[in-house]
Coordinates of C-alpha atoms and ligand atoms in Angstrom, one line a residue:
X1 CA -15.5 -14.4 17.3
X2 CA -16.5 -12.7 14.4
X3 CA -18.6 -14.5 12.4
X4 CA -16.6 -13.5 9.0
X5 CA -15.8 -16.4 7.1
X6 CA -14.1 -16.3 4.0
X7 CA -14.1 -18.7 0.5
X8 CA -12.1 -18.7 -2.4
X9 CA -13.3 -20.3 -5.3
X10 CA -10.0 -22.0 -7.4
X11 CA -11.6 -25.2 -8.8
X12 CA -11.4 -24.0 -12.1
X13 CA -9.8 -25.0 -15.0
X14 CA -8.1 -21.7 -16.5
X15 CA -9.0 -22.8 -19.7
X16 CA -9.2 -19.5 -21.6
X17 CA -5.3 -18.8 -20.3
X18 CA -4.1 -21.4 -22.5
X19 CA -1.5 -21.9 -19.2
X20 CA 0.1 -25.3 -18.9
X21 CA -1.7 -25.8 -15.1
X22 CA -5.1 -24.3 -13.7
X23 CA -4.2 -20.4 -13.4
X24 CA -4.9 -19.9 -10.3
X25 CA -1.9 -21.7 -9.4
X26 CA 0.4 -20.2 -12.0
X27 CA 2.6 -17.5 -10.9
X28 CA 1.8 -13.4 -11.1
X29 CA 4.7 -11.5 -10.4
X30 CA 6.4 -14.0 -8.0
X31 CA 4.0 -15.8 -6.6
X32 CA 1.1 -18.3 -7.4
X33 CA -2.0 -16.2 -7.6
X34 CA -4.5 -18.0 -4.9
X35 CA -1.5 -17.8 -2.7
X36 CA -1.7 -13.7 -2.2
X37 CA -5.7 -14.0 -1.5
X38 CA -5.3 -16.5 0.7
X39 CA -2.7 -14.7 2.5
X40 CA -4.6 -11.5 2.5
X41 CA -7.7 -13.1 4.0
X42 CA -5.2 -15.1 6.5
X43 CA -3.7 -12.1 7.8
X44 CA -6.9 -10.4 8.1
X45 CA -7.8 -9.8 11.7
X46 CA -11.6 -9.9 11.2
X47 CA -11.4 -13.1 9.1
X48 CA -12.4 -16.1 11.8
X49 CA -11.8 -18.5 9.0
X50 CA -10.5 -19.4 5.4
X51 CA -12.5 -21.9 3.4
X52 CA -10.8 -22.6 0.0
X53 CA -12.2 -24.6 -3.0
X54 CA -10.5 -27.0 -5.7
X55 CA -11.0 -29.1 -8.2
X56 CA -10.8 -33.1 -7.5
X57 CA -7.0 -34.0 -8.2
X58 CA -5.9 -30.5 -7.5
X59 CA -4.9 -31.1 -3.9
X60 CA -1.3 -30.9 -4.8
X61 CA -1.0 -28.1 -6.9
X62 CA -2.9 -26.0 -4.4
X63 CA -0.4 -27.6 -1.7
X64 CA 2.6 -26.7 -3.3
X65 CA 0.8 -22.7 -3.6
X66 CA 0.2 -22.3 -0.6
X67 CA 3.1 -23.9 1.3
X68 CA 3.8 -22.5 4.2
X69 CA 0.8 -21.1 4.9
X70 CA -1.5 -22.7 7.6
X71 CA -4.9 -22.4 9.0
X72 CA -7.1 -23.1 6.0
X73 CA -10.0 -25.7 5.2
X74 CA -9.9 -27.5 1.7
X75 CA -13.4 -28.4 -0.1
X76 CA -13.5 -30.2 -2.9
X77 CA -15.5 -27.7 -5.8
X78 CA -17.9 -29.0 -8.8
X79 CA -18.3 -28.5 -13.2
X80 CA -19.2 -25.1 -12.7
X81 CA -18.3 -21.8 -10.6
X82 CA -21.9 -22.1 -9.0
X83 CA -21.5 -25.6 -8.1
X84 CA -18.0 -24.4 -6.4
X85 CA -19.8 -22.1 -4.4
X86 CA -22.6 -24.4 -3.4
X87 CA -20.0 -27.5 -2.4
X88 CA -18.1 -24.7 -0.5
X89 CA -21.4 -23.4 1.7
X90 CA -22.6 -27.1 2.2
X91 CA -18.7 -27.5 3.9
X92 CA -18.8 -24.1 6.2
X93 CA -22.9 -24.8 7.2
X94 CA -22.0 -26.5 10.5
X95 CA -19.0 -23.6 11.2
X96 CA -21.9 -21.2 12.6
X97 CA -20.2 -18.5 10.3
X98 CA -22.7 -15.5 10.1
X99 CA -21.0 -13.8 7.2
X100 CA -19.1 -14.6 4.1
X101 CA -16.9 -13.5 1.3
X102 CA -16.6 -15.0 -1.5
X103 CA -13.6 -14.5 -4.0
X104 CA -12.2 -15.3 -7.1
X105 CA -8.6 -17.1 -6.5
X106 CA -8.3 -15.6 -10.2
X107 CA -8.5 -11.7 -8.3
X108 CA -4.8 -12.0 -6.5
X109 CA -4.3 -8.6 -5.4
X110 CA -6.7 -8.4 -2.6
X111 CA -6.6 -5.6 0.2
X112 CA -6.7 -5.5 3.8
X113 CA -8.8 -2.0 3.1
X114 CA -11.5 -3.8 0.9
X115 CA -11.9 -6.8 3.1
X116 CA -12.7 -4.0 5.6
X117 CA -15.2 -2.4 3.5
X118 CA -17.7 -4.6 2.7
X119 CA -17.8 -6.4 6.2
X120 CA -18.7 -3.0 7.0
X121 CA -21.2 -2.7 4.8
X122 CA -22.8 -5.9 6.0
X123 CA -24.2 -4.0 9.2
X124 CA -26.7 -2.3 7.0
X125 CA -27.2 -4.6 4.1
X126 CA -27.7 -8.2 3.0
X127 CA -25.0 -8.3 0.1
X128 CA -22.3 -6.4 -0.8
X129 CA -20.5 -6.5 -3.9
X130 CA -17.7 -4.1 -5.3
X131 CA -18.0 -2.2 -8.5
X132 CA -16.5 0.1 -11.1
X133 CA -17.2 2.5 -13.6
X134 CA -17.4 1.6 -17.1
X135 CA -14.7 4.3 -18.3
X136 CA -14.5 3.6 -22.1
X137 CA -16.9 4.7 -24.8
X138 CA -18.6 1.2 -25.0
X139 CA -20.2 0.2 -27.9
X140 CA -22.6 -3.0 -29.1
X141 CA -21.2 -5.6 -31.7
X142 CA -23.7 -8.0 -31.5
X143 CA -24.4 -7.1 -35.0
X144 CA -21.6 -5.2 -36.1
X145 CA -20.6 -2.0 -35.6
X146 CA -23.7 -0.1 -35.5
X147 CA -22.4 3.6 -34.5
X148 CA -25.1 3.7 -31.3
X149 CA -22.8 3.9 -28.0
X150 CA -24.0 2.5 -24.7
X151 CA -24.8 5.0 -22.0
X152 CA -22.0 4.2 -19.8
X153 CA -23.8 5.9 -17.0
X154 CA -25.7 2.6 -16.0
X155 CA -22.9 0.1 -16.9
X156 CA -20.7 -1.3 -14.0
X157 CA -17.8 -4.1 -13.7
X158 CA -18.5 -6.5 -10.5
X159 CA -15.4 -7.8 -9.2
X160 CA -14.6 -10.2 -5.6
X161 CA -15.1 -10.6 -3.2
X162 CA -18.8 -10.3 -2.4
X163 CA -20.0 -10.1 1.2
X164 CA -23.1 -11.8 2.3
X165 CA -25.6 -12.8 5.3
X166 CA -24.7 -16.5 5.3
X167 CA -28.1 -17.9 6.0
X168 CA -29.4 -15.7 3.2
X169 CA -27.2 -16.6 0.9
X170 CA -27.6 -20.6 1.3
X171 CA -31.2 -19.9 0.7
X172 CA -31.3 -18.1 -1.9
X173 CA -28.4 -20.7 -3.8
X174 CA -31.1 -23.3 -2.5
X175 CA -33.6 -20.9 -4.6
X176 CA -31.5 -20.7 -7.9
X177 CA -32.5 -23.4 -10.1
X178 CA -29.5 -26.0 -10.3
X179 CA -27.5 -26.9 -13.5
X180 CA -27.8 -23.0 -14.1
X181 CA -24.5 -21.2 -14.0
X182 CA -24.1 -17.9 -12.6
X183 CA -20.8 -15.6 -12.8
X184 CA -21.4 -14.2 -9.6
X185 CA -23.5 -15.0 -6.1
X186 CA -25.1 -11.1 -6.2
X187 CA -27.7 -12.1 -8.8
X188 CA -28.8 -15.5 -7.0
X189 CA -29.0 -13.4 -4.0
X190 CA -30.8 -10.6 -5.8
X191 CA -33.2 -13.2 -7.7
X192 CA -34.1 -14.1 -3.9
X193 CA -35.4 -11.2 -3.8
X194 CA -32.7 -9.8 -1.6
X195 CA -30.8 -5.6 -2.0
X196 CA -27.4 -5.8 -2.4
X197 CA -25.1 -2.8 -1.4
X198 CA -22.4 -1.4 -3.5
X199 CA -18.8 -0.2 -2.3
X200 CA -16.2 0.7 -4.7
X201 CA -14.2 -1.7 -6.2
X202 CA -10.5 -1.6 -6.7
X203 CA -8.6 -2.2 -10.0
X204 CA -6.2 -3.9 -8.5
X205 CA -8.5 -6.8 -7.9
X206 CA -8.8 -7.4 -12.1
X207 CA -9.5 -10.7 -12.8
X208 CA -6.6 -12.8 -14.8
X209 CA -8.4 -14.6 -17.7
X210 CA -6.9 -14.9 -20.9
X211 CA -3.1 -16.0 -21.7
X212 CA -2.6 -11.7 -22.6
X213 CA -3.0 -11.0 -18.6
X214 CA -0.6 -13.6 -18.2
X215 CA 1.9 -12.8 -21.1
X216 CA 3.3 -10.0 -18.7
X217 CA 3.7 -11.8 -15.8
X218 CA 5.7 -14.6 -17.4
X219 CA 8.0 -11.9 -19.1
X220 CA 8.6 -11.1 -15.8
X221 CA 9.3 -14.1 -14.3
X222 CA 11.5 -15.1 -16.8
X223 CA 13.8 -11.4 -16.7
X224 CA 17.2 -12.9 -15.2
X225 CA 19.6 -11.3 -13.7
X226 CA 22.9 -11.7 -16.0
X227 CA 26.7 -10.9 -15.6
X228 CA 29.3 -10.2 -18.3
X229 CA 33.1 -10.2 -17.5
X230 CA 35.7 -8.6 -20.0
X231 CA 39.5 -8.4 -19.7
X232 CA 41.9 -5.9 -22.3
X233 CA 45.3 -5.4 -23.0
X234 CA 46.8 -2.7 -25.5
X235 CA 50.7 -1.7 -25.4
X236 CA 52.1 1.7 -25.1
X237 CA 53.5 2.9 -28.3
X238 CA 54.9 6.8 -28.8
X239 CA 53.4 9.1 -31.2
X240 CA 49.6 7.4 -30.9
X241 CA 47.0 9.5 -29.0
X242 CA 45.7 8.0 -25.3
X243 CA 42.2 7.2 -25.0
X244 CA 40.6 5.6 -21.8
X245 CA 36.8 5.6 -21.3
X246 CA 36.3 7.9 -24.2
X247 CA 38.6 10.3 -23.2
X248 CA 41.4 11.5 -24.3
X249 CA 44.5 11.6 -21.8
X250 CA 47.3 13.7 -22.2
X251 CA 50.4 11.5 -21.7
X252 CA 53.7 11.0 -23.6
X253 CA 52.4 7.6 -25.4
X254 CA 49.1 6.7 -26.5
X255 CA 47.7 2.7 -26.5
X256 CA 48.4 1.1 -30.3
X257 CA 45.5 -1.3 -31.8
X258 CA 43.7 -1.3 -34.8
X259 CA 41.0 0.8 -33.7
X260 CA 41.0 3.6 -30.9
X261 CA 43.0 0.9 -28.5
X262 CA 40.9 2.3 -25.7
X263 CA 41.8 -0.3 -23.6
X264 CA 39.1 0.2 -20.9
X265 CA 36.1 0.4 -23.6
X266 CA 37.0 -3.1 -24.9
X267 CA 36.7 -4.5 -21.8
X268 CA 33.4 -2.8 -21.0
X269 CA 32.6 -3.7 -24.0
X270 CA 33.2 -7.5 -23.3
X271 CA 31.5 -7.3 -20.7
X272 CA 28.1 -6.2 -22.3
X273 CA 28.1 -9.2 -25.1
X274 CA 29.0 -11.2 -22.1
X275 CA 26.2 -10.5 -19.8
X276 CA 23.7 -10.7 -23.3
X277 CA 25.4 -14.1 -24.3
X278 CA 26.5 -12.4 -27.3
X279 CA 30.0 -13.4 -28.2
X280 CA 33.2 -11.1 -27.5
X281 CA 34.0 -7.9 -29.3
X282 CA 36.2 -9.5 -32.5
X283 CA 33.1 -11.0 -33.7
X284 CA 31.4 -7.9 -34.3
X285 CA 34.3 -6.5 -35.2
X286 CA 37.2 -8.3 -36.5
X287 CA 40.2 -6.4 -36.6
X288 CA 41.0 -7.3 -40.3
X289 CA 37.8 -5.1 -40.9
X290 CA 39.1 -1.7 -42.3
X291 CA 36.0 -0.3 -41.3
X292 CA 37.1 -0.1 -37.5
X293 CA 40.7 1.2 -38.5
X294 CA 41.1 4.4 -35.6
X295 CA 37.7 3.6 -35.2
X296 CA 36.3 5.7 -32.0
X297 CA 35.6 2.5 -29.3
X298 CA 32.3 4.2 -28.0
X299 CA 31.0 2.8 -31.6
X300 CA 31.3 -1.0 -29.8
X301 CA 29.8 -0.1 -26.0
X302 CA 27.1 1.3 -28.1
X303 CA 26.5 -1.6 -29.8
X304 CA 26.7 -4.1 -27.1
X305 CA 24.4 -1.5 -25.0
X306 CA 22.0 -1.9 -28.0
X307 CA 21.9 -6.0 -28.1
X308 CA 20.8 -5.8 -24.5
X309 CA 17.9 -3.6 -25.2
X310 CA 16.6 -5.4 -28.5
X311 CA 16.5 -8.5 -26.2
X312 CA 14.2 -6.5 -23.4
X313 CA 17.2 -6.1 -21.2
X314 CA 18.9 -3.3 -19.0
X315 CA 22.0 -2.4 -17.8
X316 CA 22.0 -2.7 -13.6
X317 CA 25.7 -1.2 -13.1
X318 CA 28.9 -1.1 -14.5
X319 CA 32.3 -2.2 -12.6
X320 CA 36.0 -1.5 -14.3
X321 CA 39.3 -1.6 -13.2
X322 CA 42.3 -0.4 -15.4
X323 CA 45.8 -1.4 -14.3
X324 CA 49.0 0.7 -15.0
X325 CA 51.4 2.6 -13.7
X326 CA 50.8 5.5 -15.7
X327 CA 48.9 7.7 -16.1
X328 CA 47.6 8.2 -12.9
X329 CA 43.6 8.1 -13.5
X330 CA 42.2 9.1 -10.9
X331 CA 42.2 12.9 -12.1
X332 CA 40.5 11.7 -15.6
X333 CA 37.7 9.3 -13.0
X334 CA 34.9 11.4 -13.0
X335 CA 35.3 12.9 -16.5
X336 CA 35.3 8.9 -17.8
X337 CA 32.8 7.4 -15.4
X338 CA 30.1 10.2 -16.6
X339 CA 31.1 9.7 -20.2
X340 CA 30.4 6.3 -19.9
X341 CA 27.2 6.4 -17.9
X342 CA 25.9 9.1 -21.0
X343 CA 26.6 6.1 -23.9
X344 CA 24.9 3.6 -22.1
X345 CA 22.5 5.7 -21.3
X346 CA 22.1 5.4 -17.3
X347 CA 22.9 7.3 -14.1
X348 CA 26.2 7.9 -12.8
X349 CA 25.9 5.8 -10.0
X350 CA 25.4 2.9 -11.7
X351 CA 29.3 3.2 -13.3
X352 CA 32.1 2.7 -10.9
X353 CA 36.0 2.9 -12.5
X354 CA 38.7 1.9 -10.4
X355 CA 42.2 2.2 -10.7
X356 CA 45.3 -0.1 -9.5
X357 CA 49.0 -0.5 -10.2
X358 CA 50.8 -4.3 -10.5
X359 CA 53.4 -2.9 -7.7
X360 CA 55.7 -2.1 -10.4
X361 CA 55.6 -6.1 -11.6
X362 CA 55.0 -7.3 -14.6
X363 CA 54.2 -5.6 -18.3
X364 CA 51.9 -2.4 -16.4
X365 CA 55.0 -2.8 -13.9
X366 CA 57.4 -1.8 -16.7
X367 CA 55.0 0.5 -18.0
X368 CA 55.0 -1.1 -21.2
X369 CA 51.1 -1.0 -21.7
X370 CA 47.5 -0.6 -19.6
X371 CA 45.0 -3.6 -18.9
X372 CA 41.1 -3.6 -18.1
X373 CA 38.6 -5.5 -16.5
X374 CA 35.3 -4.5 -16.5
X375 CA 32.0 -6.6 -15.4
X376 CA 28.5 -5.9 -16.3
X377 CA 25.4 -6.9 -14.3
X378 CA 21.8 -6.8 -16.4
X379 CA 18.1 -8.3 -16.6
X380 CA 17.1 -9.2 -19.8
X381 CA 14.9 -12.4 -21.0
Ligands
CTP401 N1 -14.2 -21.6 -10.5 C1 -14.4 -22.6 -9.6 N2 -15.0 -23.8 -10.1 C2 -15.4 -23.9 -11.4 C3 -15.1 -22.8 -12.3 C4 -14.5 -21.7 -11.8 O1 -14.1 -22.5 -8.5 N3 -16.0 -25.0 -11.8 C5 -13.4 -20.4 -10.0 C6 -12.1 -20.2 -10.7 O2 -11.1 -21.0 -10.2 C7 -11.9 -18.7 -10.6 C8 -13.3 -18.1 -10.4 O3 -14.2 -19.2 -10.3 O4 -11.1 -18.4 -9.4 C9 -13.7 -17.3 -11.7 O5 -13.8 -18.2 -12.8 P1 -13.0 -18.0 -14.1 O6 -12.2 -16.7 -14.1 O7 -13.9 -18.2 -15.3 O8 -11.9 -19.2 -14.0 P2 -11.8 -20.5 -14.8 O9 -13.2 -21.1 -15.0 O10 -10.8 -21.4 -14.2 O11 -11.3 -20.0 -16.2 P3 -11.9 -20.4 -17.7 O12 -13.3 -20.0 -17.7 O13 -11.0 -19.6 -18.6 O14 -11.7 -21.9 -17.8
MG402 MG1 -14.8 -20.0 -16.0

């Protein structure tokens, strides 16, 4: 048995996040934030036990977290992060736990390599705590801007966890006056009269506080993955030119339409407004228009490629199938596929251009025009 016990504090409310439900139980990229400490502290093979704390009423916000996971001890915390702490300690005091870290549910990304750390450090020292440098020029506004910078030198961010002596820390929360507050358990250990090592702390443990840190993570929650569909038809008509994917084809009739008639571009582009819930191509650009009169058709992927990025989107891949009997395409393939991949502005690989006949059945079958499908996947908002 180890000895190491660990606590998360998440009886907060999350107030400055401005989030509908305490934060520590909203999601960060995928998954509720005391949910990833917990499970790095879970997994960890030198942690003998979990201790977590939440606010009265909160029992079934922090079930729903932390489904799935087993193995943990639920306390009931107080009004303030201190009195979290102390409610917490009271509960683990009969465990026999000789150490214990104690960590802000509201630091989710937690690693194996600094739980390591500081129980390592406890072999030499009563408390340790991680810390960072203070990298920006920091300056003091208290009252106004005064021109004097701080010597950064001196100044260092405390994150969690923080490793402690049990038995030293209980006494020295028994020590700290109560109704005071305090951010932290290092400086009620340290008012104790107590050292407290330092090991280097991570960035990746940043503390989410205000609804900013959180802005991000809902963006990316809410990024879907979208698909668009689009179907074309032009007929073959002598003396017009034959353009397919932006290319031009030599062949003895060209597609008739108002613009281009590049068959395979309408679909594509289709496909596009589709995935982006943006209408079909006639509504951006009716065919009465004279504007779009033998109008090049790379104009419309463009713009449908340009709706999915001014709503935070992008393209995943490209899929198109043109049906005729002639011309055969699969000469003019690659040519088109890394024409289209340069106007939507991604790789190769993500554009794909098939080719099929209708078995000589049907309007392709008697050659009298080509058809297109195309499909679009994206992720946009
Ligand atoms: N905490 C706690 N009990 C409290 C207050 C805070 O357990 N009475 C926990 C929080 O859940 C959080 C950690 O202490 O994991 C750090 O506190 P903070 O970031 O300030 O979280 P909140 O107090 O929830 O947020 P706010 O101050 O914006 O209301
Ligand atoms: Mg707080």
């Amino acid at each position: 048995m180890s000895g190491n016990h660990a606590l998360i504090v998440a009886a907060g409310q999350g107030e400055r996040s401005g989030l509908a439900i305490p934060k520590q139980f909203a999601p960060v990229k995928g998954q509720p934030m005391v949910r990833r400490s917990a499970t790095s502290f879970l997994e960890h093979p030198d942690i003998e036990k979990l201790w977590i704390v939440i606010g009265s009423g909160q029992e079934q916000l922090l079930e729903h977290a932390l489904a799935g996971l087993s193995g943990y001890e639920i306390v009931i915390g107080g009004p303030t992060r201190r009195d979290s702490v102390r409610n917490g300690l009271s509960a683990i005091a009969a465990s026999g736990a000789k150490n214990i870290l104690i960590h802000d549910a509201a630091r989710p990304f937690l690693s194996h390599a600094m739980i390591d750390k500081l129980i390592s450090a406890l072999s030499h020292s009563v408390a340790a705590i991680p810390v960072l440098p203070t990298i920006d020029t920091t300056i003091n506004l208290a009252n106004g801007y005064a021109g004097e910078t701080i010597d950064r030198d001196s100044l260092w961010r405390v994150q969690t966890p923080q490793a402690f002596d049990f038995d030293s820390l209980v006494q020295a929360h028994a020590l700290w006056g109560s109704g005071n507050d305090a951010s932290d358990d290092a400086q009620i250990v340290k008012a104790a009269g107590h050292q407290v090592a330092v090991v280097e702390g991570d960035e990746a443990l940043k503390k989410y506080t205000m609804a900013t840190d959180f802005a991000q993570t809902t963006d990316n929650m809410m990024k879907q993955t979208r698909t668009g569909i689009g179907f074309d038809v032009h007929r073959f008509s002598t003396g017009e030119e034959l353009w397919l994917g932006g290319i031009k084809i030599d062949h003895e009739k060209g597609l008739a339409g108002h613009s281009d008639a590049d068959v395979l571009l309408h679909a594509l582009t289709d496909a596009l407004l589709g995935a982006a819930g943006a209408g079909d191509i006639g509504d951006h650009f009716p065919p009465s228009d004279p504007r779009w009169r033998g109008a090049a058709s790379d104009k419309f992927v463009s713009f449908a490629s340009s709706i999915i990025n001014q709503k935070g989107g992008h393209i995943h891949n490209v899929d198109m199938t043109v049906i005729c009997e002639v011309p055969k395409i699969k000469p003019h393939r690659a040519a088109i596929r890394h024409n289209i991949a340069e106007m939507l502005n991604i790789s190769v690989d993500q554009v794909n251009i098939k080719a099929t006949t209708t078995e000589r059945l049907g309007f392709t079958g008697r050659e009298e025009g080509i058809a297109a499908q195309a499909i679009a996947t994206i992720s946009m908002r």
